[in-house]
PDB file of C-alpha atoms and ligand atoms in Angstrom:
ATOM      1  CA  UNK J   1      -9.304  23.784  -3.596  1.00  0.00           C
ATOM      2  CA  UNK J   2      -6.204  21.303  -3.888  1.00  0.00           C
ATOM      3  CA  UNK J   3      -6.544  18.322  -1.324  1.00  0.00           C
ATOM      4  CA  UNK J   4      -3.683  19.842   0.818  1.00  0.00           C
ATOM      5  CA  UNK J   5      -5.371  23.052   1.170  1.00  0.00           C
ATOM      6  CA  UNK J   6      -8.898  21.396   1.994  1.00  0.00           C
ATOM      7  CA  UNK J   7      -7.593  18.656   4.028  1.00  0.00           C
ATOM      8  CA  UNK J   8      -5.844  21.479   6.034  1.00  0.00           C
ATOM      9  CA  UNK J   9      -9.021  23.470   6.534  1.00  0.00           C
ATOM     10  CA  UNK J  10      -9.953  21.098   9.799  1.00  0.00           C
ATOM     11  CA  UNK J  11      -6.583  19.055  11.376  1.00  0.00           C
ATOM     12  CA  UNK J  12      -7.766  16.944  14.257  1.00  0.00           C
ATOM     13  CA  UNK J  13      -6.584  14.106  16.212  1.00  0.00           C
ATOM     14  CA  UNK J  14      -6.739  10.779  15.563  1.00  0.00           C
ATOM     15  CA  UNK J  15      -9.974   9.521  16.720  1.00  0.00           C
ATOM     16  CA  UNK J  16     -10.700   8.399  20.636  1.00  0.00           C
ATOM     17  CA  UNK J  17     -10.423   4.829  20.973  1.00  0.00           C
ATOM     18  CA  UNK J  18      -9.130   3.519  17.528  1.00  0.00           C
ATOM     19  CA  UNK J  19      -7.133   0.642  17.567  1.00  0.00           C
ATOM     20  CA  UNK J  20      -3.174   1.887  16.008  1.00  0.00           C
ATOM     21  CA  UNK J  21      -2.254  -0.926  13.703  1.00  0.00           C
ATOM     22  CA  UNK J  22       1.071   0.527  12.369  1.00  0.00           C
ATOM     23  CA  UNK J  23       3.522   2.572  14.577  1.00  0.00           C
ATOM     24  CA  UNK J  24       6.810   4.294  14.240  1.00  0.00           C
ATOM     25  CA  UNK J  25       9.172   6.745  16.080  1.00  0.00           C
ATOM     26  CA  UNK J  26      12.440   8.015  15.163  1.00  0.00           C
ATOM     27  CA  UNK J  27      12.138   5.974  11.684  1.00  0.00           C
ATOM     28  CA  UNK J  28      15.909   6.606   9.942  1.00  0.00           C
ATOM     29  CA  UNK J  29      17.197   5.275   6.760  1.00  0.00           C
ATOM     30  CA  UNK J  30      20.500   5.836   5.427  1.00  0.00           C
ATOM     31  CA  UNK J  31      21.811   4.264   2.179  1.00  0.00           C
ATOM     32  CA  UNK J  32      25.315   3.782   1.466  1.00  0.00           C
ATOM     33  CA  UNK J  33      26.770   3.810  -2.341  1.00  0.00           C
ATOM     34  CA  UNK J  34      30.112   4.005  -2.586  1.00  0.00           C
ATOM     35  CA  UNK J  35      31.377   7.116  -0.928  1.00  0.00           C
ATOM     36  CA  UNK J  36      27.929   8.580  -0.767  1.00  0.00           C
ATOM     37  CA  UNK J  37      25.480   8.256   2.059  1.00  0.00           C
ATOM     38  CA  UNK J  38      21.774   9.106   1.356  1.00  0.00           C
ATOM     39  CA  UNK J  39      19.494  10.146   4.148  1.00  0.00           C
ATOM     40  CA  UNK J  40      16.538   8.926   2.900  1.00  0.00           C
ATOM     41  CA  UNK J  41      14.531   8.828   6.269  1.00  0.00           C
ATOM     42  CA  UNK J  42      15.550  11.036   8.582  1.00  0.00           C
ATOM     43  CA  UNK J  43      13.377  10.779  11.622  1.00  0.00           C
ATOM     44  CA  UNK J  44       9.603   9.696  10.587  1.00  0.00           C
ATOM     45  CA  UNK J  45       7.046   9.623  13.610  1.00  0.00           C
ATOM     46  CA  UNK J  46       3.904   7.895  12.511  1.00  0.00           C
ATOM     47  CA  UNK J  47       0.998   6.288  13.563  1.00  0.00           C
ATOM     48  CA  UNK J  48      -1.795   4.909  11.653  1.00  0.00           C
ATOM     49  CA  UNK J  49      -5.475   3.190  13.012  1.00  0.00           C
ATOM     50  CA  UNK J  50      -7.227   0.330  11.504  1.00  0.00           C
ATOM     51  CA  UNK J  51      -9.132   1.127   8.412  1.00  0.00           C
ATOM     52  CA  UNK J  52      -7.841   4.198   8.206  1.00  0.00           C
ATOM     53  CA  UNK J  53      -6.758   5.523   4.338  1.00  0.00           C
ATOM     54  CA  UNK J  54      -3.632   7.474   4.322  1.00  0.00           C
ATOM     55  CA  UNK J  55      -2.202   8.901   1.453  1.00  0.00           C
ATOM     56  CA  UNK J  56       1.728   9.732   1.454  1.00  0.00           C
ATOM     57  CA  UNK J  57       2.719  12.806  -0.846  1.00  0.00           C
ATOM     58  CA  UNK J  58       5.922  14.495  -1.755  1.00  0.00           C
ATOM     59  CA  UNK J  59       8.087  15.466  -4.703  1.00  0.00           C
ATOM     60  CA  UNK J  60      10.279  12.625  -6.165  1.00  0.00           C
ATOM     61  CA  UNK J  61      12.870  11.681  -4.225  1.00  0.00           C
ATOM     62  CA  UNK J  62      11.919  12.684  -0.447  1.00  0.00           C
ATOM     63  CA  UNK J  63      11.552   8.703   0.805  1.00  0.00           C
ATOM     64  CA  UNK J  64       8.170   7.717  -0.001  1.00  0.00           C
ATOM     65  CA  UNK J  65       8.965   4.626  -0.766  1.00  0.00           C
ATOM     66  CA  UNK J  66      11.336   4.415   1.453  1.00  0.00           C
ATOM     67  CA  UNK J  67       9.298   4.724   4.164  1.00  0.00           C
ATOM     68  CA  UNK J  68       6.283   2.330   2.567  1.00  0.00           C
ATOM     69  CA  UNK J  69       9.259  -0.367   2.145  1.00  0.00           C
ATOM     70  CA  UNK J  70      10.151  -0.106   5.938  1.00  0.00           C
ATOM     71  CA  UNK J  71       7.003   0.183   7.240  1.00  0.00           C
ATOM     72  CA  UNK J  72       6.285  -2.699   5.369  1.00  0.00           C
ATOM     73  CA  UNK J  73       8.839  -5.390   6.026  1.00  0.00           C
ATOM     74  CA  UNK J  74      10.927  -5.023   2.644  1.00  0.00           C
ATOM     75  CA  UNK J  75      13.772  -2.965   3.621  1.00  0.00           C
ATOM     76  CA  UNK J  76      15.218  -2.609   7.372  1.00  0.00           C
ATOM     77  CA  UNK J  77      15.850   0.482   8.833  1.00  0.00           C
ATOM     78  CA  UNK J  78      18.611   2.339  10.102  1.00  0.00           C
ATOM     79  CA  UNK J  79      17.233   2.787  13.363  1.00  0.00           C
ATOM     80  CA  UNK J  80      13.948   3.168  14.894  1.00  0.00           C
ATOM     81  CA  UNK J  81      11.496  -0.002  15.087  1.00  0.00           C
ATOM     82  CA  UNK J  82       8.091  -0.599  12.984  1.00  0.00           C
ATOM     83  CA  UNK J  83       5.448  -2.024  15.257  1.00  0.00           C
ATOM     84  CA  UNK J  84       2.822  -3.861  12.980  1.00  0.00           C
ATOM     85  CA  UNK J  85      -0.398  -5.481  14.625  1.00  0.00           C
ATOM     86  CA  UNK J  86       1.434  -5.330  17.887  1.00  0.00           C
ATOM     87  CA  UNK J  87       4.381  -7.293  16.351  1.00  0.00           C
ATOM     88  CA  UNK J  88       7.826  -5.261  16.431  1.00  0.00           C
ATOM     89  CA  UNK J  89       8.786  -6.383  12.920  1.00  0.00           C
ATOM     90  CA  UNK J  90      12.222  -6.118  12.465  1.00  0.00           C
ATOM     91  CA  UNK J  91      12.772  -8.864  15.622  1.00  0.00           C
ATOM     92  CA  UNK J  92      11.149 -11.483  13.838  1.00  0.00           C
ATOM     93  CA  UNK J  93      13.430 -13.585  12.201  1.00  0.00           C
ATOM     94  CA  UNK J  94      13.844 -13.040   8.606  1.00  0.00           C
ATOM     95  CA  UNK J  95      11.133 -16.193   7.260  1.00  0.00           C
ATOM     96  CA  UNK J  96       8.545 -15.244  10.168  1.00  0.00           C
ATOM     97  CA  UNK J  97       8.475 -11.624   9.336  1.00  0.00           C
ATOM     98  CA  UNK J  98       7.964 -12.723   5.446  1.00  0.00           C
ATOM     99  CA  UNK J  99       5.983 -14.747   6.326  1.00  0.00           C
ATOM    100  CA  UNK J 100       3.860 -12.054   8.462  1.00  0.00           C
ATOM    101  CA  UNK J 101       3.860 -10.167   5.148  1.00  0.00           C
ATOM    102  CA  UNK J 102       2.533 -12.618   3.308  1.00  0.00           C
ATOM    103  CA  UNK J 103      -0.618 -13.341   5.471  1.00  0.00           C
ATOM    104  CA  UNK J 104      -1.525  -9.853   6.537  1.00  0.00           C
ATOM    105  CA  UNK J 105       0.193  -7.323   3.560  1.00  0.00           C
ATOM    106  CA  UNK J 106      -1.283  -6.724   0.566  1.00  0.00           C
ATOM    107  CA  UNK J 107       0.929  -4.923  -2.470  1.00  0.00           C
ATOM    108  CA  UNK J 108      -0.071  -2.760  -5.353  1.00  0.00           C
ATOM    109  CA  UNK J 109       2.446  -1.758  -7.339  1.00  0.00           C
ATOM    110  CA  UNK J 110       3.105   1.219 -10.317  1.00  0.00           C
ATOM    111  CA  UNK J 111       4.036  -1.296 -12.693  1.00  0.00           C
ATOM    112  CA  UNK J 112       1.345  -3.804 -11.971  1.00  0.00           C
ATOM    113  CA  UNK J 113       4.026  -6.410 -11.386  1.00  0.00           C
ATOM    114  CA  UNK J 114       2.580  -9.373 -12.580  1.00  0.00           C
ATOM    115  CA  UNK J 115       4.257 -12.486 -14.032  1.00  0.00           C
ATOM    116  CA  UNK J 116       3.284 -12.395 -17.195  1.00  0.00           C
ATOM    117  CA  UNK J 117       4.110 -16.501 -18.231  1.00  0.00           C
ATOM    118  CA  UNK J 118       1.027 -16.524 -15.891  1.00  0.00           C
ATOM    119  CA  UNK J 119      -2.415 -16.473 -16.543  1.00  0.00           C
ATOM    120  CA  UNK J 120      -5.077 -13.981 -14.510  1.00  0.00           C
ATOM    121  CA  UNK J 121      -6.240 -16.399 -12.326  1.00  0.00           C
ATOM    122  CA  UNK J 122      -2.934 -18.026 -11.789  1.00  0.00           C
ATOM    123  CA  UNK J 123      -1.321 -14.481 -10.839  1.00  0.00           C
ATOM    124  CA  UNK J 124      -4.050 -14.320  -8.353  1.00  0.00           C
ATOM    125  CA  UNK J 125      -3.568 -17.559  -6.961  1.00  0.00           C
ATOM    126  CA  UNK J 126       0.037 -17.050  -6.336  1.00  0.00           C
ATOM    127  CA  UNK J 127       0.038 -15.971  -2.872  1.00  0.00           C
ATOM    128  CA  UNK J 128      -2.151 -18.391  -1.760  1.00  0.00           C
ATOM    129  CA  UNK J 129      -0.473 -20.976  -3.095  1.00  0.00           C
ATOM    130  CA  UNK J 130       2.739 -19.527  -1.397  1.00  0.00           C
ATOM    131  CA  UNK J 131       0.844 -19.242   1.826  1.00  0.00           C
ATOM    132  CA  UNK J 132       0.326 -23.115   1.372  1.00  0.00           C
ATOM    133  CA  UNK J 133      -3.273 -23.366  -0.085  1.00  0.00           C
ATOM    134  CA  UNK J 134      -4.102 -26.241  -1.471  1.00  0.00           C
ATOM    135  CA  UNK J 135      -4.678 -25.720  -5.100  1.00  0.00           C
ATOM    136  CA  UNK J 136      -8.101 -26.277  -5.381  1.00  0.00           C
ATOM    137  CA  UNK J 137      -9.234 -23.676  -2.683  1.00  0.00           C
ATOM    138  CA  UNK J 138      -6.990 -21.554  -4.202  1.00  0.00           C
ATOM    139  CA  UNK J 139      -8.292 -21.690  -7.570  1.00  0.00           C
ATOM    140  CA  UNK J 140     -12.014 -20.925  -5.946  1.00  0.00           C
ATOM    141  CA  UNK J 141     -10.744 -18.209  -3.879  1.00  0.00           C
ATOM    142  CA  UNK J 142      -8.654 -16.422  -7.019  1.00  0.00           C
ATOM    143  CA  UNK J 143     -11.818 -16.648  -9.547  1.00  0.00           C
ATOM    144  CA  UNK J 144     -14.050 -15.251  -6.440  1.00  0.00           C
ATOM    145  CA  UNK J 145     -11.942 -12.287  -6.445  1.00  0.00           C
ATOM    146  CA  UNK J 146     -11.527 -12.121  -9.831  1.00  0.00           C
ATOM    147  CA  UNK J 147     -15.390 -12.100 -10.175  1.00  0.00           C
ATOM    148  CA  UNK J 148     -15.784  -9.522  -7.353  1.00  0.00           C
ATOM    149  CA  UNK J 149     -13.409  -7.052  -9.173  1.00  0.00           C
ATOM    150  CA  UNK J 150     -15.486  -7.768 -13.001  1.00  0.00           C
ATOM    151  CA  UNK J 151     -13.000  -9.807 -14.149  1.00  0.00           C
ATOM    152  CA  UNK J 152     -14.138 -13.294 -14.415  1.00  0.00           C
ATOM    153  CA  UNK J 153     -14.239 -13.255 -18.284  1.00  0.00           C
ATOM    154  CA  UNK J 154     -10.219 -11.842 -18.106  1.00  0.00           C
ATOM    155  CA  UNK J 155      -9.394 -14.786 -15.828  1.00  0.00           C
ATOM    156  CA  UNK J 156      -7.510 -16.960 -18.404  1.00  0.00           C
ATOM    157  CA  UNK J 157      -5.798 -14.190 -20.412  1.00  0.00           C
ATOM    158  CA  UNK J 158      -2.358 -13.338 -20.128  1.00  0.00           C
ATOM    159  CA  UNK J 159      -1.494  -9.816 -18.244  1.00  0.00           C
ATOM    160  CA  UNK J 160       0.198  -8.768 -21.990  1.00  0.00           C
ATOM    161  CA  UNK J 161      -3.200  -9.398 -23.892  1.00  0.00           C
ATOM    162  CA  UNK J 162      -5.128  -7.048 -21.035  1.00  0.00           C
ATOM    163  CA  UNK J 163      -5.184  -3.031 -21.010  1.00  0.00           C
ATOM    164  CA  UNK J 164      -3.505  -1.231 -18.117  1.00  0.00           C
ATOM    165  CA  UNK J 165      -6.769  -0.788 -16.477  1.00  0.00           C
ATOM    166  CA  UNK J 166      -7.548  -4.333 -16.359  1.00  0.00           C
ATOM    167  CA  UNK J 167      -3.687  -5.348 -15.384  1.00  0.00           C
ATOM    168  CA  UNK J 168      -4.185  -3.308 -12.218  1.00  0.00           C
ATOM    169  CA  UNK J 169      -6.959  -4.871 -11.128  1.00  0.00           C
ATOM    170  CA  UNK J 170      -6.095  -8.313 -11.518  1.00  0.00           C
ATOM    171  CA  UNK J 171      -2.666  -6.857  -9.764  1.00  0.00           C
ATOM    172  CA  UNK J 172      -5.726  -5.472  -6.973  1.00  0.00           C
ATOM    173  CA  UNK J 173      -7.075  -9.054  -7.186  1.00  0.00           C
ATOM    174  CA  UNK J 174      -3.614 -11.017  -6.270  1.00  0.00           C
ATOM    175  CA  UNK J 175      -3.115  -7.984  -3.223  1.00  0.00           C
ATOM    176  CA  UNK J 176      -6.365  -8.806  -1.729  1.00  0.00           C
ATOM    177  CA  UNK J 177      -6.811 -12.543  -2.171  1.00  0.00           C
ATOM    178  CA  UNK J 178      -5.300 -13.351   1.335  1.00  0.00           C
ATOM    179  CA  UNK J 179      -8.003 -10.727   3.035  1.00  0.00           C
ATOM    180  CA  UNK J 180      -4.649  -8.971   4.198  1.00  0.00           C
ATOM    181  CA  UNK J 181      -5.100  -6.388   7.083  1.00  0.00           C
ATOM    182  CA  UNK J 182      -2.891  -3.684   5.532  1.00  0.00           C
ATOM    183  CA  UNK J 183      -2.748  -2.829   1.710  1.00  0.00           C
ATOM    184  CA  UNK J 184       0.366  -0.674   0.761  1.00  0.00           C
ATOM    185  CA  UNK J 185      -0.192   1.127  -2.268  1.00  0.00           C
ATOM    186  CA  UNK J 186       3.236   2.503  -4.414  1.00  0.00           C
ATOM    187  CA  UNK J 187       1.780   4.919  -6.732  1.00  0.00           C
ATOM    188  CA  UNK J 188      -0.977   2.608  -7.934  1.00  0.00           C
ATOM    189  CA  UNK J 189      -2.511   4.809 -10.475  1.00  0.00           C
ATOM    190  CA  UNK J 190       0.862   6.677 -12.046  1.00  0.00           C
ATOM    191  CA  UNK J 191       0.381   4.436 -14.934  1.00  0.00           C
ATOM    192  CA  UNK J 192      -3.224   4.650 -16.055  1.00  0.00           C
ATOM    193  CA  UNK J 193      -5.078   7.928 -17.584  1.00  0.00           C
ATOM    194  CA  UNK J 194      -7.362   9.461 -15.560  1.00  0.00           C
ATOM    195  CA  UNK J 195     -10.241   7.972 -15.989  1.00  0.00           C
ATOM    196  CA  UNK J 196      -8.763   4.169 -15.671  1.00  0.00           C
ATOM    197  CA  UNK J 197      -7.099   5.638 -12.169  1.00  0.00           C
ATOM    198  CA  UNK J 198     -10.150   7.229 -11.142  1.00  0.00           C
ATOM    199  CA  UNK J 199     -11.688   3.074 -11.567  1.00  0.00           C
ATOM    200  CA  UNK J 200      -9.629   2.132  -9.600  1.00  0.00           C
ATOM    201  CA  UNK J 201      -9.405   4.620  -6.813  1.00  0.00           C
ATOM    202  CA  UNK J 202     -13.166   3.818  -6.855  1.00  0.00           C
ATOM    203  CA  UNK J 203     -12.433   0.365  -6.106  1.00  0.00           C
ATOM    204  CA  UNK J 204      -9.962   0.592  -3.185  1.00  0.00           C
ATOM    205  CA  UNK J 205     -12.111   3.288  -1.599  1.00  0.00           C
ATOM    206  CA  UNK J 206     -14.894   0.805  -1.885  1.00  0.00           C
ATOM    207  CA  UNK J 207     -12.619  -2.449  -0.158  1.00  0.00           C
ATOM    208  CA  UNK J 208     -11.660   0.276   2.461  1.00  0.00           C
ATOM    209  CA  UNK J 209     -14.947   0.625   3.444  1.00  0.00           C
ATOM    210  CA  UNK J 210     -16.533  -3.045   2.947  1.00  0.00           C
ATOM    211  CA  UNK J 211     -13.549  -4.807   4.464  1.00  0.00           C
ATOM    212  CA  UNK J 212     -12.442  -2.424   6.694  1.00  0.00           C
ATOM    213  CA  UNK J 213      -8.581  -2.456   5.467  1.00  0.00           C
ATOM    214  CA  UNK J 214      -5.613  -0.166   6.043  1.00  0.00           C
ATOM    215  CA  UNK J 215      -4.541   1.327   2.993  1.00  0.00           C
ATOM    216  CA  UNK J 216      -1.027   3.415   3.150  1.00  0.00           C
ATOM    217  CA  UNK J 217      -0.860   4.603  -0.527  1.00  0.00           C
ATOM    218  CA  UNK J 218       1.849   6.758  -1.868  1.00  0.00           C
ATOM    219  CA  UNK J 219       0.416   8.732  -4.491  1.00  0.00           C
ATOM    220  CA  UNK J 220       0.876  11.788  -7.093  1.00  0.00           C
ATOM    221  CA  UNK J 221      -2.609  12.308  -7.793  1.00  0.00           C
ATOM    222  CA  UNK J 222      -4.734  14.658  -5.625  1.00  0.00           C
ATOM    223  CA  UNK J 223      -7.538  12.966  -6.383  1.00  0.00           C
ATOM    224  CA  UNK J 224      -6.158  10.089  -4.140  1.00  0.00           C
ATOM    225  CA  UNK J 225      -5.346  12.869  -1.210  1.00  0.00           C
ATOM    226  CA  UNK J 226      -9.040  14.370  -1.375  1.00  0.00           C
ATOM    227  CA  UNK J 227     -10.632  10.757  -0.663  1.00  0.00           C
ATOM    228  CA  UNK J 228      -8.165   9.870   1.705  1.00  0.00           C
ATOM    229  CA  UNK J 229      -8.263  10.089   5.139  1.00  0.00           C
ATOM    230  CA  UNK J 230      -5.498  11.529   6.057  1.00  0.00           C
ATOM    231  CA  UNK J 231      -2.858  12.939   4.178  1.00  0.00           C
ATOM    232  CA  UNK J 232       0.873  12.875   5.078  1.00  0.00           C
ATOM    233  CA  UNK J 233       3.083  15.706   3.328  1.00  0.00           C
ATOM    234  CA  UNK J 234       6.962  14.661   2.922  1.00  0.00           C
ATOM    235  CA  UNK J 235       9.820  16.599   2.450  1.00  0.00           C
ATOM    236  CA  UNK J 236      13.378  15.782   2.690  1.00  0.00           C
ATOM    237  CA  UNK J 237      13.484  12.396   4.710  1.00  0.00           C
ATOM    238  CA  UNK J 238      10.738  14.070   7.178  1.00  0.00           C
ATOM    239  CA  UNK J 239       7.162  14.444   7.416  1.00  0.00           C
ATOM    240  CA  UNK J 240       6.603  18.166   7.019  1.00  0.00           C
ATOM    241  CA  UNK J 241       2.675  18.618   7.426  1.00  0.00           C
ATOM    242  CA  UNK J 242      -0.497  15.894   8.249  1.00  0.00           C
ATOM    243  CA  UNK J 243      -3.906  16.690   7.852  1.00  0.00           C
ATOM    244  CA  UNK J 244      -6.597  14.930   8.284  1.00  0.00           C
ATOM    245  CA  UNK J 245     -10.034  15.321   6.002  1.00  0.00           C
ATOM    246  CA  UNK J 246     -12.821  17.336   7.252  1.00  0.00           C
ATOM    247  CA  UNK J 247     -15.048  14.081   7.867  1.00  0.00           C
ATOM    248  CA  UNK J 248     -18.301  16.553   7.306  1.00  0.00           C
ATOM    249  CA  UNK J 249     -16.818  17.391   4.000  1.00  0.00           C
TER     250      UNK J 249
HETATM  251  P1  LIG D   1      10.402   8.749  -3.477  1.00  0.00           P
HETATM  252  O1  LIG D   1       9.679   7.445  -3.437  1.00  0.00           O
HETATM  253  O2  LIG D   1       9.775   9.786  -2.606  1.00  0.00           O
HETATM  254  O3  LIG D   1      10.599   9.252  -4.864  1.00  0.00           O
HETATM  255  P2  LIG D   1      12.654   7.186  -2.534  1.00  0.00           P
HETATM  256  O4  LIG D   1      12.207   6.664  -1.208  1.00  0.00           O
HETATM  257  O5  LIG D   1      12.615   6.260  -3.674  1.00  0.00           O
HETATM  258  O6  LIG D   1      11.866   8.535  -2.865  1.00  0.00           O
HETATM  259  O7  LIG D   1      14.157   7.709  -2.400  1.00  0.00           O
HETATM  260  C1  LIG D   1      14.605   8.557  -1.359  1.00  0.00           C
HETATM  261  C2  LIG D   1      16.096   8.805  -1.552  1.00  0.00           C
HETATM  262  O8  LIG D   1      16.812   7.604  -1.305  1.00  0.00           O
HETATM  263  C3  LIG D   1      16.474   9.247  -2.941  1.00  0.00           C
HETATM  264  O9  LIG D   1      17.545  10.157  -2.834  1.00  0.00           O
HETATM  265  C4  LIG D   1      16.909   7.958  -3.609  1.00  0.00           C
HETATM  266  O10 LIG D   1      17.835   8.218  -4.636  1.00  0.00           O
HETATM  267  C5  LIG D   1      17.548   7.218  -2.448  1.00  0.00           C
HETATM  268  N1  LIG D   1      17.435   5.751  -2.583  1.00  0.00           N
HETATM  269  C6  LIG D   1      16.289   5.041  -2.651  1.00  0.00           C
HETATM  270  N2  LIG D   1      16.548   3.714  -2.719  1.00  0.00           N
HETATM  271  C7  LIG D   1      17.900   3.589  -2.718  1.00  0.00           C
HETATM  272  C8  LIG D   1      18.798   2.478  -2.768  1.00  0.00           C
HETATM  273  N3  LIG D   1      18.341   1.205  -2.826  1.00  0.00           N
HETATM  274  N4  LIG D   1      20.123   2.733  -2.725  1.00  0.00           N
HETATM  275  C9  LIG D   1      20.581   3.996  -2.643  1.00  0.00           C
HETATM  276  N5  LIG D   1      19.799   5.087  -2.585  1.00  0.00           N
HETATM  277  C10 LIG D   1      18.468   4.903  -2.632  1.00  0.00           C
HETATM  278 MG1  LIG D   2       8.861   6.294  -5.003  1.00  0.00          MG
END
């Protein structure tokens, strides 16, 4: 069965009394080249809980990103506000809401996105260092994640010398350093065979549960859908179908 089809086998609420860490009504974006508008969002309801695991789905084009960009601080809406841990985003000024992002957000990325002038361990560090760390604590924190993901041995290679695997999860590594609340995901396994994705859905699925994290993670890969917990079916700008997984299955 295809994680759509099993996911849709038992749709029920979300669950009684769980605290909604990201909320949005009436989400629109519309981009403007030229002459040309693009409806990218055209009206996105959505609400997700604490720790909850949502995967976002679609063909190419339909404003997944979109959508994981707005929700996330990156790019501002058309209309409709994104309420984040209680905070309506897009009325902070433009350095508090970055730097809201950069204590709570965590970002995983297709193409890794690491600088690669920088060694493992200083590509983890970055954000704490940005967050004002002082460099010593930093360096502790950065190796402790590096040794919680197996990569202590990695930690002063360059990203180039490392396989796409190991890129990701030093990429995982730098995301997760600051113990962010929410972890947005943009296809983090399109660029790994199967068996290197399947690693590393095996890892996020494991920080979902240990850390209790939100992870909003537009994917391709049904094997993402069946372990999340909810999955969210774009089409056109809109969300066309949610269903949740049968927690007994
Ligand atoms: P997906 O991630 O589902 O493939 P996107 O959110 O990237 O889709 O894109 C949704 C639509 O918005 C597409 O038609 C895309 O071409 C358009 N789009 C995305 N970003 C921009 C941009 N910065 N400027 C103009 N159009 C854009
Ligand atoms: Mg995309």
């Amino acid at each position: 069965m295809n994680a759509l089809a099993q996911a849709r086998r038992e749709t029920i609420p979300q669950p009684q009394g769980a605290e909604t860490i990201i909320s949005t009504e009436e989400l629109t974006k519309t981009y403007h080249t030229g002459e040309v508008e693009v409806h990218a969002l055209r009206g996105v309801d959505l609400q997700v809980a604490r720790g909850e695991m949502v995967a976002i789905m679609g063909p190419s084009g339909c404003g997944k990103s979109t959508l994981l960009n707005c929700l996330s601080g990156i790019d501002r809406p058309t209309a409709g506000n994104v309420i984040v841990e209680g905070q309506d985003i897009y009325k902070l000024r433009d350095g508090v809401r970055t730097d809201f992002r950069a204590k709570r957000m965590g970002f995983i990325f297709q193409f890794f996105n690491l600088l690669p002038v920088l060694s493992a361990v200083e590509n983890v560090e970055m954000p704490l260092l940005i967050a004002g760390v002082a460099s010593g604590k930093a360096r502790k924190r950065a190796l402790a994640e590096l040794e919680m993901l197996g990569l202590a041995s990695q930690a002063r290679k360059h990203p180039l010398e490392m396989s796409g695997g190991q890129q990701q999860r030093i990429a995982i590594a730098r995301s997760l350093v600051n113990d962010p609340a929410i972890v947005w995901c943009d296809e983090p396994t399109g660029n790994l065979d199967s068996e290197t994705a399947e690693e590393i859905l095996n890892i996020l699925c494991r920080l979902q549960r240990e850390k209790d994290q939100t992870f909003i993670i537009v994917t391709h890969g049904a094997e993402i859908g069946e372990r999340a917990d909810r999955i969210v079916q774009m089409r056109d700008g809109l969300i066309q179908s949610e269903a949740r997984r049968d927690i007994n299955g």
